[in-house]
């Protein structure tokens, strides 16, 4: 029944919001109108009753002074000055029959016979035979069973109330229509960023990972949402890219040991059951499979730390203790390579970390320093505090890293060309970075080919 653009419009949040607001506006305006109408009508009624009573008092005084004749004279005198035109004045005898009556000609439609039948207690209301007006009549007793009645039609007050109703309706309808149109326009404008976000989500879910929602410059809730959404998509895009690269690298790096293992097993099978050769082949296979398992474990650790799933057992430890354990571990290898290891650490310096994980990170740095430093060189491990941060650095006099390779050494499975002769998986530094970042710290490196490198871990205390 509806055309498509109209159906699209009516299915928007903006349309529903505007509908709600308009409904609330009409309801509150109607309540306000009802209240004002009630107060106005009560006050007009009071005013009319007050006028009738004061007229009743005036005329009963006149009657007291000179009876019906005086009353007639007074009413005629007042008529001349057009004063008593808007009141009914009636004197009834003890049997309720009319003794004296003045009725403005425009009220001829009221059935005055009723006055002879109805009781005089309180207010008497006479209905009009032609209009909706009512003639309100008040009574006061006179001497000898006579009564004086003064009445007034509600015509004037009904007219005021009728005008009031008409003005309200004729002002409310255009106001609501205008409010509705402006409301739809404003809500559509306000929700424009949300629609763009929906479009972007649609593009991203259809595979366009480079799609971003345009930021319109206002830092409100929607602006913040767009910034957060874009940075989230950016992270996911990076993660997917890194995961893809890692998968390629893993596949590539697994192929070599697996092929080697297959070769060893094939050769062992070809030797006619020589136990010693078979034993050697099995030992080689074991070594290769250990390497593969080690690589997979490290990859799992890195993913765990990067995704925030690594369970850190944080506690306060002395920096020297962590450092000492690592140096002890590598002192033998260093000695074998004729390297000097020097440490520098303030005795009372402590930090809150997972000592096993930080030890592992520092160990990887020292391992690299020992591995990539030629015999006779030196490895310095130092700790110092700056503000609320602890800096752990490992400096060596080794082969160094070229500036073009520096940004890539933190990538998974990356190994610089000159280090291929050394044993390694290319995962050590990725793990160091992941562990330090899981501690909300960061890593830095300075290196010069042929002179050496300085790796620094910056950890919050
Ligand atoms: P690997 O197992 O190859 O040592 P890492 O992730 O620990 O893997 O290091 C990545 C690469 O960074 C190494 O292959 C090497 O080229 C370079 N590197 C790391 N530490 C040093 C160092 N102290 N001196 C020179 N090069 C280093």
Coordinates of C-alpha atoms and ligand atoms in Angstrom, one line a residue:
X1 CA 0.0 0.0 0.0
X2 CA 2.8 2.4 0.9
X3 CA 5.5 3.3 -1.6
X4 CA 9.0 2.0 -0.9
X5 CA 10.6 5.4 0.2
X6 CA 7.7 6.0 2.6
X7 CA 7.9 2.5 4.0
X8 CA 11.7 3.0 4.5
X9 CA 11.0 6.3 6.3
X10 CA 8.4 4.8 8.6
X11 CA 10.8 1.9 9.5
X12 CA 13.4 4.3 10.9
X13 CA 14.3 5.0 14.6
X14 CA 14.0 8.7 13.8
X15 CA 10.4 8.3 12.6
X16 CA 9.4 6.3 15.7
X17 CA 11.1 8.8 18.0
X18 CA 9.4 11.7 16.3
X19 CA 6.1 9.8 16.6
X20 CA 6.6 9.3 20.3
X21 CA 7.6 12.9 20.9
X22 CA 4.6 14.2 18.9
X23 CA 2.3 11.9 20.9
X24 CA 3.9 13.1 24.2
X25 CA 3.5 16.7 23.0
X26 CA -0.2 16.3 22.1
X27 CA -0.8 14.5 25.4
X28 CA 0.9 17.2 27.5
X29 CA -0.7 20.0 25.6
X30 CA -4.1 18.4 26.0
X31 CA -3.6 18.0 29.7
X32 CA -2.5 21.6 30.0
X33 CA -5.5 22.7 27.9
X34 CA -7.8 20.6 30.1
X35 CA -6.5 22.1 33.3
X36 CA -6.7 25.7 31.9
X37 CA -10.2 25.0 30.5
X38 CA -11.4 23.6 33.9
X39 CA -10.0 26.6 35.8
X40 CA -11.4 29.1 33.3
X41 CA -14.8 27.5 33.2
X42 CA -15.0 27.4 37.1
X43 CA -13.9 31.0 37.4
X44 CA -16.4 32.2 34.8
X45 CA -19.2 30.3 36.6
X46 CA -18.2 31.8 39.9
X47 CA -18.2 35.3 38.3
X48 CA -21.7 34.7 36.9
X49 CA -23.0 33.4 40.3
X50 CA -21.4 36.3 42.1
X51 CA -23.1 38.8 39.7
X52 CA -26.5 37.1 40.2
X53 CA -26.2 37.1 44.0
X54 CA -25.2 40.8 44.1
X55 CA -28.2 41.6 41.8
X56 CA -30.4 39.5 44.1
X57 CA -29.3 41.4 47.2
X58 CA -29.8 44.8 45.5
X59 CA -33.3 44.0 44.3
X60 CA -34.4 42.4 47.5
X61 CA -33.4 45.7 49.3
X62 CA -35.5 47.7 46.8
X63 CA -38.4 45.3 47.3
X64 CA -38.1 45.7 51.1
X65 CA -38.4 49.4 50.7
X66 CA -41.4 49.6 48.3
X67 CA -42.7 46.2 47.3
X68 CA -43.4 45.2 43.7
X69 CA -44.1 48.8 42.6
X70 CA -40.7 50.0 43.7
X71 CA -39.1 46.9 42.1
X72 CA -40.9 47.7 38.8
X73 CA -39.8 51.3 38.9
X74 CA -36.2 50.3 39.6
X75 CA -36.1 47.8 36.8
X76 CA -37.7 50.2 34.4
X77 CA -35.3 52.9 35.4
X78 CA -32.4 50.6 35.0
X79 CA -33.7 49.4 31.6
X80 CA -33.4 53.0 30.4
X81 CA -29.7 52.9 31.2
X82 CA -29.6 49.3 29.7
X83 CA -28.4 47.9 33.0
X84 CA -30.7 45.1 33.8
X85 CA -31.0 43.7 30.3
X86 CA -29.0 40.6 31.0
X87 CA -30.9 39.4 34.1
X88 CA -34.2 37.6 34.6
X89 CA -36.1 39.1 37.5
X90 CA -39.2 37.4 38.9
X91 CA -41.3 37.7 42.0
X92 CA -43.3 34.6 42.9
X93 CA -46.3 34.4 45.2
X94 CA -46.6 31.9 48.0
X95 CA -48.2 29.4 45.5
X96 CA -45.1 29.9 43.2
X97 CA -47.2 31.8 40.6
X98 CA -45.6 34.7 38.8
X99 CA -46.4 38.1 40.4
X100 CA -43.8 40.1 38.5
X101 CA -41.5 39.1 35.6
X102 CA -38.8 40.8 33.5
X103 CA -37.2 38.6 30.9
X104 CA -34.7 39.8 28.3
X105 CA -36.3 39.2 24.9
X106 CA -33.4 37.0 23.7
X107 CA -34.1 34.4 26.4
X108 CA -37.7 33.7 25.3
X109 CA -36.7 30.1 24.5
X110 CA -36.4 29.1 28.1
X111 CA -39.4 27.3 29.6
X112 CA -40.4 29.6 32.5
X113 CA -43.2 27.3 33.5
X114 CA -40.6 25.1 35.1
X115 CA -40.0 27.9 37.7
X116 CA -43.5 27.4 38.9
X117 CA -42.9 23.7 39.3
X118 CA -39.3 23.4 40.5
X119 CA -38.3 23.8 44.2
X120 CA -36.6 27.1 45.1
X121 CA -33.8 25.6 47.1
X122 CA -30.3 26.3 45.8
X123 CA -29.8 26.9 42.1
X124 CA -32.5 26.3 39.5
X125 CA -31.3 25.5 36.0
X126 CA -33.6 25.9 33.0
X127 CA -32.7 24.3 29.7
X128 CA -33.2 26.1 26.5
X129 CA -35.5 24.6 23.9
X130 CA -33.3 25.8 20.9
X131 CA -29.6 26.2 22.1
X132 CA -27.4 24.5 24.6
X133 CA -27.4 27.4 27.0
X134 CA -28.8 27.1 30.5
X135 CA -30.6 29.7 32.5
X136 CA -29.3 29.7 36.1
X137 CA -31.7 31.2 38.6
X138 CA -31.1 32.0 42.3
X139 CA -33.9 32.6 44.8
X140 CA -34.2 34.7 48.0
X141 CA -37.3 34.6 50.2
X142 CA -39.3 37.9 50.7
X143 CA -42.0 38.8 53.3
X144 CA -45.3 37.0 53.4
X145 CA -44.2 33.8 51.6
X146 CA -43.1 35.7 48.5
X147 CA -39.8 35.0 46.7
X148 CA -37.5 37.0 44.5
X149 CA -35.7 35.2 41.7
X150 CA -32.8 36.5 39.6
X151 CA -31.3 34.5 36.7
X152 CA -28.7 34.8 34.0
X153 CA -28.1 32.7 30.9
X154 CA -24.8 30.8 30.5
X155 CA -24.7 32.0 26.8
X156 CA -21.7 34.5 27.3
X157 CA -19.6 32.1 29.2
X158 CA -20.3 29.3 26.8
X159 CA -19.2 31.5 24.0
X160 CA -15.9 32.3 25.7
X161 CA -15.2 28.6 26.3
X162 CA -16.2 27.7 22.8
X163 CA -13.8 30.3 21.4
X164 CA -11.1 29.0 23.7
X165 CA -11.6 25.4 22.4
X166 CA -11.5 26.6 18.8
X167 CA -8.3 28.5 19.3
X168 CA -6.7 25.6 21.0
X169 CA -7.5 23.1 18.2
X170 CA -6.6 25.5 15.4
X171 CA -3.2 26.2 17.0
X172 CA -2.5 22.6 18.0
X173 CA -2.9 20.9 14.6
X174 CA -0.4 23.1 12.7
X175 CA 2.0 23.0 15.7
X176 CA 1.9 19.2 15.8
X177 CA 2.3 18.9 12.0
X178 CA 5.2 21.4 12.0
X179 CA 6.8 19.6 15.0
X180 CA 6.5 16.3 13.2
X181 CA 8.1 17.4 10.0
X182 CA 10.9 19.3 11.8
X183 CA 11.3 16.3 14.2
X184 CA 11.8 13.8 11.4
X185 CA 14.3 16.2 9.6
X186 CA 16.3 16.7 12.8
X187 CA 16.3 13.1 13.9
X188 CA 17.3 12.0 10.4
X189 CA 20.2 14.5 10.6
X190 CA 21.2 13.4 14.1
X191 CA 21.2 9.7 13.1
X192 CA 23.0 10.2 9.8
X193 CA 26.3 9.0 11.3
X194 CA 24.6 5.8 12.5
X195 CA 23.3 5.1 9.0
X196 CA 26.8 5.6 7.6
X197 CA 28.1 3.2 10.3
X198 CA 25.6 0.6 9.2
X199 CA 26.7 1.0 5.6
X200 CA 30.3 0.5 6.7
X201 CA 29.4 -2.6 8.8
X202 CA 27.7 -4.0 5.7
X203 CA 30.8 -3.4 3.6
X204 CA 33.1 -4.9 6.2
X205 CA 30.9 -8.0 6.6
X206 CA 30.9 -8.4 2.8
X207 CA 34.7 -8.6 2.9
X208 CA 35.8 -5.0 2.3
X209 CA 38.1 -4.8 5.4
X210 CA 39.5 -1.3 4.3
X211 CA 36.0 0.3 4.6
X212 CA 35.8 3.0 7.4
X213 CA 32.9 5.1 8.6
X214 CA 33.5 8.8 7.9
X215 CA 34.0 10.8 11.1
X216 CA 32.0 14.0 10.9
X217 CA 34.0 15.9 13.5
X218 CA 31.6 16.0 16.4
X219 CA 33.0 14.3 19.6
X220 CA 29.5 13.2 20.9
X221 CA 28.4 9.6 21.6
X222 CA 28.1 8.8 17.9
X223 CA 31.4 10.4 17.1
X224 CA 33.1 8.3 19.8
X225 CA 31.3 5.2 18.5
X226 CA 32.6 5.9 15.0
X227 CA 36.2 6.4 16.2
X228 CA 36.1 3.2 18.3
X229 CA 34.5 1.3 15.5
X230 CA 37.1 2.4 13.0
X231 CA 40.0 1.6 15.4
X232 CA 38.4 -1.8 16.1
X233 CA 38.2 -2.6 12.3
X234 CA 41.7 -1.4 11.9
X235 CA 42.9 -3.8 14.7
X236 CA 40.9 -6.7 13.2
X237 CA 42.3 -6.0 9.8
X238 CA 45.8 -5.9 11.2
X239 CA 45.2 -9.1 13.2
X240 CA 43.9 -10.9 10.1
X241 CA 46.8 -9.8 8.1
X242 CA 49.3 -10.8 10.8
X243 CA 47.5 -14.1 11.3
X244 CA 47.6 -14.8 7.5
X245 CA 51.3 -13.9 7.4
X246 CA 52.0 -16.1 10.5
X247 CA 50.2 -19.0 9.0
X248 CA 52.2 -18.6 5.8
X249 CA 55.4 -18.4 7.8
X250 CA 54.5 -21.4 10.0
X251 CA 53.6 -23.5 7.0
X252 CA 56.9 -22.4 5.4
X253 CA 58.9 -23.0 8.6
X254 CA 57.3 -26.3 9.4
X255 CA 58.0 -27.7 5.9
X256 CA 61.8 -27.7 6.4
X257 CA 61.9 -29.8 9.7
X258 CA 59.1 -32.0 8.5
X259 CA 61.0 -32.7 5.2
X260 CA 64.1 -33.3 7.2
X261 CA 62.4 -35.7 9.5
X262 CA 60.9 -37.6 6.5
X263 CA 64.3 -37.8 4.9
X264 CA 65.9 -39.2 8.1
X265 CA 63.1 -41.8 8.4
X266 CA 63.4 -42.8 4.8
X267 CA 67.2 -43.2 5.1
X268 CA 66.8 -45.3 8.3
X269 CA 64.3 -47.5 6.5
X270 CA 66.7 -48.1 3.6
X271 CA 69.5 -49.3 5.9
X272 CA 69.0 -53.0 6.3
X273 CA 68.0 -53.1 9.9
X274 CA 71.2 -51.6 11.3
X275 CA 70.2 -50.9 14.9
X276 CA 72.8 -48.1 15.4
X277 CA 71.8 -46.2 12.3
X278 CA 68.1 -46.5 13.2
X279 CA 68.8 -45.3 16.7
X280 CA 70.6 -42.2 15.4
X281 CA 67.7 -41.5 13.0
X282 CA 65.2 -41.7 15.8
X283 CA 67.3 -39.3 17.9
X284 CA 67.4 -36.9 15.0
X285 CA 63.6 -37.2 14.6
X286 CA 63.2 -36.5 18.3
X287 CA 65.3 -33.4 18.0
X288 CA 63.3 -32.2 15.0
X289 CA 60.0 -32.8 16.7
X290 CA 61.1 -31.0 19.8
X291 CA 62.0 -28.1 17.7
X292 CA 58.5 -28.2 16.1
X293 CA 56.8 -28.5 19.4
X294 CA 58.9 -25.6 20.8
X295 CA 57.9 -23.5 17.9
X296 CA 54.2 -24.2 18.2
X297 CA 54.3 -23.6 22.0
X298 CA 56.0 -20.2 21.5
X299 CA 53.5 -19.3 18.9
X300 CA 50.7 -20.2 21.3
X301 CA 52.3 -18.1 24.1
X302 CA 52.6 -15.1 21.7
X303 CA 48.9 -15.4 20.6
X304 CA 47.8 -15.8 24.2
X305 CA 49.8 -12.7 25.4
X306 CA 48.6 -10.6 22.4
X307 CA 45.0 -11.5 22.8
X308 CA 45.1 -10.7 26.5
X309 CA 44.4 -14.3 27.5
X310 CA 47.8 -14.9 29.1
X311 CA 47.2 -15.4 32.8
X312 CA 49.9 -13.3 34.5
X313 CA 50.7 -14.1 38.1
X314 CA 51.6 -10.6 39.3
X315 CA 53.5 -10.1 42.5
X316 CA 56.2 -7.7 43.9
X317 CA 59.7 -9.0 43.2
X318 CA 63.1 -7.5 43.3
X319 CA 64.5 -6.6 39.9
X320 CA 67.9 -8.0 40.9
X321 CA 66.4 -11.4 41.7
X322 CA 64.9 -11.7 38.2
X323 CA 68.1 -10.5 36.7
X324 CA 70.3 -12.9 38.7
X325 CA 68.3 -15.9 37.6
X326 CA 68.7 -15.0 34.0
X327 CA 72.4 -14.3 34.2
X328 CA 73.0 -17.6 36.1
X329 CA 71.2 -19.4 33.2
X330 CA 73.4 -17.9 30.5
X331 CA 76.8 -17.6 32.4
X332 CA 77.9 -21.0 31.2
X333 CA 77.2 -20.4 27.5
X334 CA 78.8 -17.0 27.8
X335 CA 81.9 -18.4 29.3
X336 CA 82.1 -21.0 26.6
X337 CA 82.0 -18.2 24.0
X338 CA 84.5 -16.1 25.9
X339 CA 82.0 -13.4 26.5
X340 CA 81.8 -11.1 29.6
X341 CA 78.5 -10.6 31.2
X342 CA 78.2 -7.5 33.4
X343 CA 75.1 -6.6 35.5
X344 CA 74.1 -3.3 37.1
X345 CA 71.0 -3.1 39.3
X346 CA 70.0 -1.0 42.4
X347 CA 69.6 -3.5 45.3
X348 CA 66.2 -2.2 46.6
X349 CA 64.5 -1.7 43.2
X350 CA 61.4 -3.8 42.9
X351 CA 58.4 -4.1 40.6
X352 CA 55.0 -5.8 40.3
X353 CA 55.2 -8.3 37.4
X354 CA 54.9 -12.0 36.6
X355 CA 58.5 -12.9 37.4
X356 CA 58.4 -16.1 35.3
X357 CA 57.2 -14.3 32.2
X358 CA 59.5 -11.2 32.6
X359 CA 62.4 -13.6 33.3
X360 CA 61.5 -15.4 30.0
X361 CA 61.5 -12.0 28.1
X362 CA 64.8 -10.9 29.6
X363 CA 66.2 -14.4 29.0
X364 CA 65.3 -14.2 25.3
X365 CA 67.2 -10.8 25.0
X366 CA 70.3 -12.2 26.8
X367 CA 70.1 -15.4 24.6
X368 CA 70.1 -13.2 21.5
X369 CA 72.9 -11.0 22.9
X370 CA 75.1 -14.1 23.6
X371 CA 74.1 -15.7 20.3
X372 CA 74.9 -12.7 18.0
X373 CA 78.0 -11.4 19.8
X374 CA 81.4 -12.7 18.6
X375 CA 83.8 -14.3 21.1
X376 CA 85.6 -11.7 23.3
X377 CA 82.7 -9.4 23.3
X378 CA 80.6 -8.1 26.2
X379 CA 77.0 -8.2 27.3
X380 CA 75.8 -5.7 29.8
X381 CA 72.4 -6.2 31.6
X382 CA 71.2 -3.1 33.5
X383 CA 68.2 -2.0 35.5
X384 CA 67.2 1.5 36.5
X385 CA 64.1 3.4 37.6
X386 CA 62.7 6.5 36.1
X387 CA 59.5 7.8 37.7
X388 CA 57.1 5.0 37.9
X389 CA 58.8 2.9 35.3
X390 CA 61.6 0.3 35.4
X391 CA 64.0 0.0 32.4
X392 CA 65.7 -3.3 31.8
X393 CA 68.3 -3.1 29.1
X394 CA 70.5 -5.7 27.4
X395 CA 73.5 -4.2 25.6
X396 CA 75.9 -6.2 23.4
X397 CA 78.9 -5.6 21.2
X398 CA 77.6 -8.1 18.6
X399 CA 76.9 -8.0 14.9
X400 CA 74.1 -5.4 15.2
X401 CA 71.0 -5.0 13.0
X402 CA 70.7 -3.0 9.8
X403 CA 68.2 0.0 9.8
X404 CA 66.1 -1.7 7.1
X405 CA 65.7 -4.8 9.3
X406 CA 65.0 -3.0 12.6
X407 CA 61.3 -2.5 12.2
X408 CA 60.8 -6.2 11.2
X409 CA 62.7 -8.0 14.0
X410 CA 59.6 -8.0 16.2
X411 CA 57.5 -9.8 13.6
X412 CA 56.8 -13.5 14.1
X413 CA 59.3 -15.9 12.5
X414 CA 61.4 -13.1 11.1
X415 CA 65.1 -13.7 11.0
X416 CA 67.7 -11.3 9.5
X417 CA 69.8 -12.7 6.8
X418 CA 73.1 -12.5 8.7
X419 CA 71.7 -14.5 11.6
X420 CA 70.5 -17.5 9.6
X421 CA 73.7 -19.4 10.4
X422 CA 72.6 -19.3 14.1
X423 CA 70.0 -21.6 15.6
X424 CA 66.7 -20.0 16.2
X425 CA 63.1 -19.8 15.2
X426 CA 62.5 -16.0 14.8
X427 CA 60.0 -16.0 17.6
X428 CA 62.0 -14.8 20.6
X429 CA 61.5 -11.1 20.1
X430 CA 57.8 -11.5 19.2
X431 CA 57.4 -13.2 22.5
X432 CA 59.4 -10.5 24.4
X433 CA 57.1 -7.8 22.9
X434 CA 53.9 -9.7 23.6
X435 CA 54.9 -10.4 27.3
X436 CA 56.0 -6.7 27.9
X437 CA 52.8 -5.4 26.3
X438 CA 50.7 -7.8 28.3
X439 CA 52.3 -6.0 31.3
X440 CA 51.3 -2.6 29.8
X441 CA 54.9 -1.8 29.0
X442 CA 56.8 -1.3 25.7
X443 CA 60.0 -2.4 24.0
X444 CA 62.8 -0.3 22.3
X445 CA 65.9 -1.1 20.3
X446 CA 68.9 0.8 19.2
X447 CA 71.4 -0.9 16.9
X448 CA 74.3 -0.3 14.6
X449 CA 75.6 -3.0 12.3
X450 CA 79.0 -4.2 13.4
X451 CA 79.0 -2.4 16.7
X452 CA 76.2 -3.9 18.7
X453 CA 72.6 -3.5 19.9
X454 CA 70.7 -2.2 23.0
X455 CA 67.3 -3.8 23.7
X456 CA 65.3 -2.1 26.4
X457 CA 62.2 -3.3 28.2
X458 CA 60.1 -0.5 29.8
X459 CA 57.8 -1.8 32.5
X460 CA 55.5 0.0 34.8
X461 CA 56.5 -0.6 38.5
Ligands
LIG1 P1 66.0 -15.7 16.6 O1 65.5 -17.0 17.0 O2 66.3 -15.6 15.1 O3 67.0 -15.1 17.4 P2 64.4 -13.5 17.5 O4 62.9 -13.1 17.3 O5 64.9 -13.6 18.8 O6 64.6 -14.7 16.6 O7 65.2 -12.3 16.7 C1 64.8 -11.9 15.4 C2 66.0 -11.4 14.6 O8 66.4 -10.2 15.2 C3 67.1 -12.4 14.7 O9 67.0 -13.3 13.7 C4 68.3 -11.4 14.4 O10 68.5 -11.2 13.1 C5 67.9 -10.1 15.1 N1 68.5 -10.0 16.4 C6 67.8 -10.1 17.6 N2 68.6 -9.8 18.6 C7 69.8 -9.4 18.1 C8 71.0 -9.0 18.7 N3 71.2 -8.9 20.0 N4 72.0 -8.7 17.8 C9 71.8 -8.7 16.5 N5 70.7 -9.2 15.9 C10 69.7 -9.5 16.7

